[in-house]
Coordinates of C-alpha atoms in Angstrom, one line a residue:
X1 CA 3.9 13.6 -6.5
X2 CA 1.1 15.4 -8.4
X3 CA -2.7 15.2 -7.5
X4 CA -4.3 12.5 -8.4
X5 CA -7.5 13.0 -10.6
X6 CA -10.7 13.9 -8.7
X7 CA -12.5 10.7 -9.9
X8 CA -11.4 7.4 -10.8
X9 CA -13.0 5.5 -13.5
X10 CA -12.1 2.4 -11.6
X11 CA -13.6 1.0 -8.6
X12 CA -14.2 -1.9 -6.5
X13 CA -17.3 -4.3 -6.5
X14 CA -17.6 -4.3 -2.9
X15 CA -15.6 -3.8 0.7
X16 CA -16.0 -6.8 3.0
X17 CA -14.7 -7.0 6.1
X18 CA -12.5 -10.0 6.8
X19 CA -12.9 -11.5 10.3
X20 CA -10.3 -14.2 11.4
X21 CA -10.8 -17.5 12.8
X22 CA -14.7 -17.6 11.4
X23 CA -15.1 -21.1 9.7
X24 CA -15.9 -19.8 5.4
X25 CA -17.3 -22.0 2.4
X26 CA -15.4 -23.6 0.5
X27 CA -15.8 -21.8 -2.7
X28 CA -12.2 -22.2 -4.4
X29 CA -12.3 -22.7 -8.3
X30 CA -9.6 -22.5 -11.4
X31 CA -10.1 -20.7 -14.0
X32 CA -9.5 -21.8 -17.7
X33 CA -6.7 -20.0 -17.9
X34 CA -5.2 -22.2 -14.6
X35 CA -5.9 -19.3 -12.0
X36 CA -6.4 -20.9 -8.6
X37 CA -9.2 -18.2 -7.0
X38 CA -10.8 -18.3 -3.7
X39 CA -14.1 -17.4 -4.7
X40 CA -15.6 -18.7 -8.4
X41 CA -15.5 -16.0 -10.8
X42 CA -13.6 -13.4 -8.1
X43 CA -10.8 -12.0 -7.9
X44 CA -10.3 -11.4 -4.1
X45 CA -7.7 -8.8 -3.1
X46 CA -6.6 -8.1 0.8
X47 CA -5.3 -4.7 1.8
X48 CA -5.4 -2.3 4.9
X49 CA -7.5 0.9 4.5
X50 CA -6.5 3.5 4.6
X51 CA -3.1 4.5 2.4
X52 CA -4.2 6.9 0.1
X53 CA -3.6 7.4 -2.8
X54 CA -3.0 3.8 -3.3
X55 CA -6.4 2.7 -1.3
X56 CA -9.3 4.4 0.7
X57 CA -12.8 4.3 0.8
X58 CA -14.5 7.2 -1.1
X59 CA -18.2 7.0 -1.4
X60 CA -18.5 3.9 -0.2
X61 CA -16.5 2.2 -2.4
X62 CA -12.9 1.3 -2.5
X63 CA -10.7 3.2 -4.6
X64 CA -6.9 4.2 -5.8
X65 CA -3.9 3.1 -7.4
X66 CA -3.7 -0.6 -6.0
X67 CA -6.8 -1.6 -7.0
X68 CA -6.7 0.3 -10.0
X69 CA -4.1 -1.5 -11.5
X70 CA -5.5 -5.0 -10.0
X71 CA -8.6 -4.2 -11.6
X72 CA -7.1 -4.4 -15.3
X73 CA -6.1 -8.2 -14.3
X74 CA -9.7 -9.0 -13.4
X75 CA -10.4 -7.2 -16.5
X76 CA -8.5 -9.1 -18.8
X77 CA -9.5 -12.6 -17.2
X78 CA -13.3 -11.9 -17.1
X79 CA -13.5 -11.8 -13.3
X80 CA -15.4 -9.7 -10.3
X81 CA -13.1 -7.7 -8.3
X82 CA -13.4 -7.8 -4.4
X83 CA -11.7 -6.3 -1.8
X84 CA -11.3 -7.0 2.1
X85 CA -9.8 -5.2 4.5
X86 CA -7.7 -6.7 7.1
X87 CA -4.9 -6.2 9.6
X88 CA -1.9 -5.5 7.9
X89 CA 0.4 -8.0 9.4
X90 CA -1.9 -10.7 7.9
X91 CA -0.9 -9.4 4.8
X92 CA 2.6 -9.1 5.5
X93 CA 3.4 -12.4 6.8
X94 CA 1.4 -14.2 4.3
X95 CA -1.3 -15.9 6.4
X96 CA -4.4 -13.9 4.5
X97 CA -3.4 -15.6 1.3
X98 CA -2.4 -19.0 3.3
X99 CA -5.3 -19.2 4.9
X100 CA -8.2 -18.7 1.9
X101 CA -9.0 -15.2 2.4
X102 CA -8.1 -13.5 -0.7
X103 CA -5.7 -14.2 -3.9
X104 CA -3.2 -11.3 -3.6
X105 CA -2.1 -9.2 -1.0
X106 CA -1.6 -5.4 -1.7
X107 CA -0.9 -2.2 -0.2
X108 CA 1.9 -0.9 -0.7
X109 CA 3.6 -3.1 0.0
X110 CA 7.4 -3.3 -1.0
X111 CA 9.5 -6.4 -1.8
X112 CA 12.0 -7.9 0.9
X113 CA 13.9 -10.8 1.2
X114 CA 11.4 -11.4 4.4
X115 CA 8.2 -11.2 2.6
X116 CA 9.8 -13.1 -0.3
X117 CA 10.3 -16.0 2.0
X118 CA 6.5 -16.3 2.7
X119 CA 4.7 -14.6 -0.7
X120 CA 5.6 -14.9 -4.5
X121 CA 5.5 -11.3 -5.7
X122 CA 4.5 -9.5 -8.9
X123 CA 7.3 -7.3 -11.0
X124 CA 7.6 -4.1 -8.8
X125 CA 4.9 -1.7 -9.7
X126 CA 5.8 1.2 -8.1
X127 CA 9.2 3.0 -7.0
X128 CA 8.8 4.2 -3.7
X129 CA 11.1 5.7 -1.0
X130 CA 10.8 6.9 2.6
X131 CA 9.9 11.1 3.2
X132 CA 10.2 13.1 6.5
X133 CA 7.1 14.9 7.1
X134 CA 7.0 17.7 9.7
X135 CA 4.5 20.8 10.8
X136 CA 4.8 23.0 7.9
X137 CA 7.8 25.9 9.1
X138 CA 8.9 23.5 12.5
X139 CA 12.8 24.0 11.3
X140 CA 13.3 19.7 11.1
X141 CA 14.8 18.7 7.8
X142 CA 16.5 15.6 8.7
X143 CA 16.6 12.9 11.0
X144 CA 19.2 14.3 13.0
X145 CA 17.1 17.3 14.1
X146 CA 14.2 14.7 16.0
X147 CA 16.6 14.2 18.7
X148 CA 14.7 14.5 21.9
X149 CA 11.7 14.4 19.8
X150 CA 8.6 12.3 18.8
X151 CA 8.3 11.0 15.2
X152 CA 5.1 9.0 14.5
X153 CA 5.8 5.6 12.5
X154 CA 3.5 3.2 11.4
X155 CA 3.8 -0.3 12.5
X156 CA 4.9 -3.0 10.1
X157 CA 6.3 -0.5 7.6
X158 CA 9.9 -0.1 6.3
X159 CA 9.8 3.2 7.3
X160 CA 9.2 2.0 11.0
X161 CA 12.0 0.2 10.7
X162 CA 14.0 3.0 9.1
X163 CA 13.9 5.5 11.8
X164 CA 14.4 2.1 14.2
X165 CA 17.6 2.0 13.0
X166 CA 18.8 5.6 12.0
X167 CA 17.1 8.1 14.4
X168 CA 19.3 9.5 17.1
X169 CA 18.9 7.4 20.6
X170 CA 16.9 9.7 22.4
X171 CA 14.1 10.1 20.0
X172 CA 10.8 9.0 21.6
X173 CA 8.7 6.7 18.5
X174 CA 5.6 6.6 18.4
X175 CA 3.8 3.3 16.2
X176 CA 0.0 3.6 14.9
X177 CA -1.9 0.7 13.3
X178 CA -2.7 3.1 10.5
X179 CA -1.2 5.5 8.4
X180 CA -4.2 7.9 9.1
X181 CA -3.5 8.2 12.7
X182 CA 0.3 8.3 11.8
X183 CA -0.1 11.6 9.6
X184 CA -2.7 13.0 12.0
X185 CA -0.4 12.9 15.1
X186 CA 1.9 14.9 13.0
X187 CA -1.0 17.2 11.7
X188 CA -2.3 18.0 15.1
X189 CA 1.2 18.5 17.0
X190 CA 1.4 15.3 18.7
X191 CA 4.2 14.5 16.9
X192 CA 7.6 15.8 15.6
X193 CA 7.4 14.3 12.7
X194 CA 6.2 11.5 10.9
X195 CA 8.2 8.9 8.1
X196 CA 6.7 7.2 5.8
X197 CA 6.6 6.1 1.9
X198 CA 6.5 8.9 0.1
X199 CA 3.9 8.7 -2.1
X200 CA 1.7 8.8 0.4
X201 CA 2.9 11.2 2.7
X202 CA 3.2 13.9 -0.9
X203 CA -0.4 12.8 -1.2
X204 CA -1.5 13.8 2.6
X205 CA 0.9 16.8 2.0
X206 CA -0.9 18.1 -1.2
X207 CA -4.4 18.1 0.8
X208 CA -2.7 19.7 4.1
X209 CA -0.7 22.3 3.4
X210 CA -0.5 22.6 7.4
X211 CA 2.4 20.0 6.7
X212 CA 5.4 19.6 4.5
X213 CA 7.5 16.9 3.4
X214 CA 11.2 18.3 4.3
X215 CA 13.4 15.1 3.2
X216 CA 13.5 11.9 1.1
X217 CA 15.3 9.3 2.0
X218 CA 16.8 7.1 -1.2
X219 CA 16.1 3.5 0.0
X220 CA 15.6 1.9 -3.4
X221 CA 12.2 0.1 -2.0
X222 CA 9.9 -0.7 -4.8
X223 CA 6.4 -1.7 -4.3
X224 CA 4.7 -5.4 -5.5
X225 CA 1.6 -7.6 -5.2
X226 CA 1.6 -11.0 -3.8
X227 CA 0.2 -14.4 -4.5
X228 CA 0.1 -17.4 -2.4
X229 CA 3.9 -18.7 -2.1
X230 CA 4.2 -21.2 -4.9
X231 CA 0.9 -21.7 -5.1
X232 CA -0.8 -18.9 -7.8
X233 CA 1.9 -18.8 -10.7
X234 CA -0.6 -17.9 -13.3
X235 CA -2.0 -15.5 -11.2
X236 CA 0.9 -13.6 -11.2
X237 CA 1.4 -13.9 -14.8
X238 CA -2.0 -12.1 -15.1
X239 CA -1.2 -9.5 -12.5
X240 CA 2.0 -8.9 -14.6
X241 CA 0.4 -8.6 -17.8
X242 CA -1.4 -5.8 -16.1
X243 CA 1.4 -3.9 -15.1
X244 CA 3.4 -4.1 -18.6
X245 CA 0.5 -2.6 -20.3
X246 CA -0.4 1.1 -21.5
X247 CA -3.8 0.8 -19.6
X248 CA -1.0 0.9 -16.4
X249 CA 0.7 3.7 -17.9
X250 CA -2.9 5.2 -18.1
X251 CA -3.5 4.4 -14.5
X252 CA -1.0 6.0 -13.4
X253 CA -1.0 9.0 -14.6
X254 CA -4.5 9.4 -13.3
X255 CA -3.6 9.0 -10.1
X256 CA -0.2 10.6 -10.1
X257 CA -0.5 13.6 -12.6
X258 CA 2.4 12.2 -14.5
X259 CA 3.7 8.9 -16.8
X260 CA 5.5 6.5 -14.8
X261 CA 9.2 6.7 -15.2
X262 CA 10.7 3.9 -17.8

């Protein structure tokens, strides 16, 4: 992966911080175009901060890929664009868009049968697969070589369960909440390694050449953004609209340094 640009001309309206179980207005609405929305005139994303490229904070304001490409949807339909920031598993298992929080779930995120049985998903967005990163120079190149080693994983991630189920035995994992602390346990020795999608380990890699991604591993994940299960079809309609256009193309090659592969 290439460097992303410096600055985005995209950002997010705001960063709110979602806390569960507090009792929220009812503020739901439909657009004209049959978009169920949580909050009139919003388009309210969930994610987990931070995964950059795809979405950190930078001046105070929410930025990257994801939100990038979810901001064209709002776009197009004339609405705000927010953005919360919740524990992942919320995401995963559905229950931030089940219970009212936001419209579409995003981070990431890549398409499973398990996810599938709880969310409706966008076309895949995004090709992704899992990388090995180690200390730049350690001598690891594969997954064989962390035997009797730590390897930092993040939890909730298919590349948690990856090295789950193809590290040797002995290796000792080690699960962070975030993909920040993930890449710094490999960054200040106390880790191995680290696996994670690849796009944002080359990212972390291309700002710390103190590390280096050593292996790929072809798992044919692809990345989407979810809706509420059968309950936003026009929604994702407008999300895939979005993704089929050139302003994606355009997108992407700001963040990414290259056009996205056909």
């Amino acid at each position: 992966m290439n460097t992303r640009a410096l600055a985005s001309g995209i950002s997010v309206v705001a960063l709110t911080l979602a806390v569960a179980g507090c009792a929220r207005e009812d503020t739901s609405t439909t657009t004209e175009s049959g978009i169920e929305l949580v909050k009139e005139g919003t388009l309210t994303v969930c994610t987990h901060l931070p995964y950059e490229p795809f979405e950190f904070t930078e001046d105070g304001e929410v930025v990257g890929f994801d939100p990038a490409v979810l901001q064209l949807a709002a776009d197009a339909e004339g609405l705000d664009f927010e953005v919360l920031d919740v524990a992942w598993e919320t995401i995963t298992t559905g229950e931030a868009l089940n219970t009212g929080q936001c419209d579409v779930g995003a981070g990431a995120m890549t398409i499973n049968e398990e996810r599938q049985a709880v969310m409706d998903f966008t076309d895949p967005y995004f090709e992704a697969t899992q990388a090995l990163m180690t200390k730049t120079g350690a001598g690891i190149t594969s997954l064989e070589d962390l035997a009797g080693k730590k390897v930092a994983v993040q939890d909730g991630t298919t590349g948690s369960d990856y090295v789950r189920e193809n590290a040797p035995e002995d290796t000792e994992i080690i699960t962070f909440e975030d993909s920040s602390l993930m890449q710094q346990a490999v960054l200040t020795g106390k880790a191995d390694a680290g696996v994670n999608d690849n796009g944002l380990l080359n990212y972390f890699v291309s700002q710390n050449p103190e590390v280096e991604v050593v292996t790929e591993f072809q798992t044919g994940e692809e990345y989407g953004f979810s809706v509420k299960k059968d309950g936003n079809a026009e929604l994702l309609t407008a999300i895939n609209d979005a993704i089929a256009s050139d302003e994606y193309d355009a997108v992407y090659e700001e963040w990414f340094g290259t056009a996205p592969s056909s």
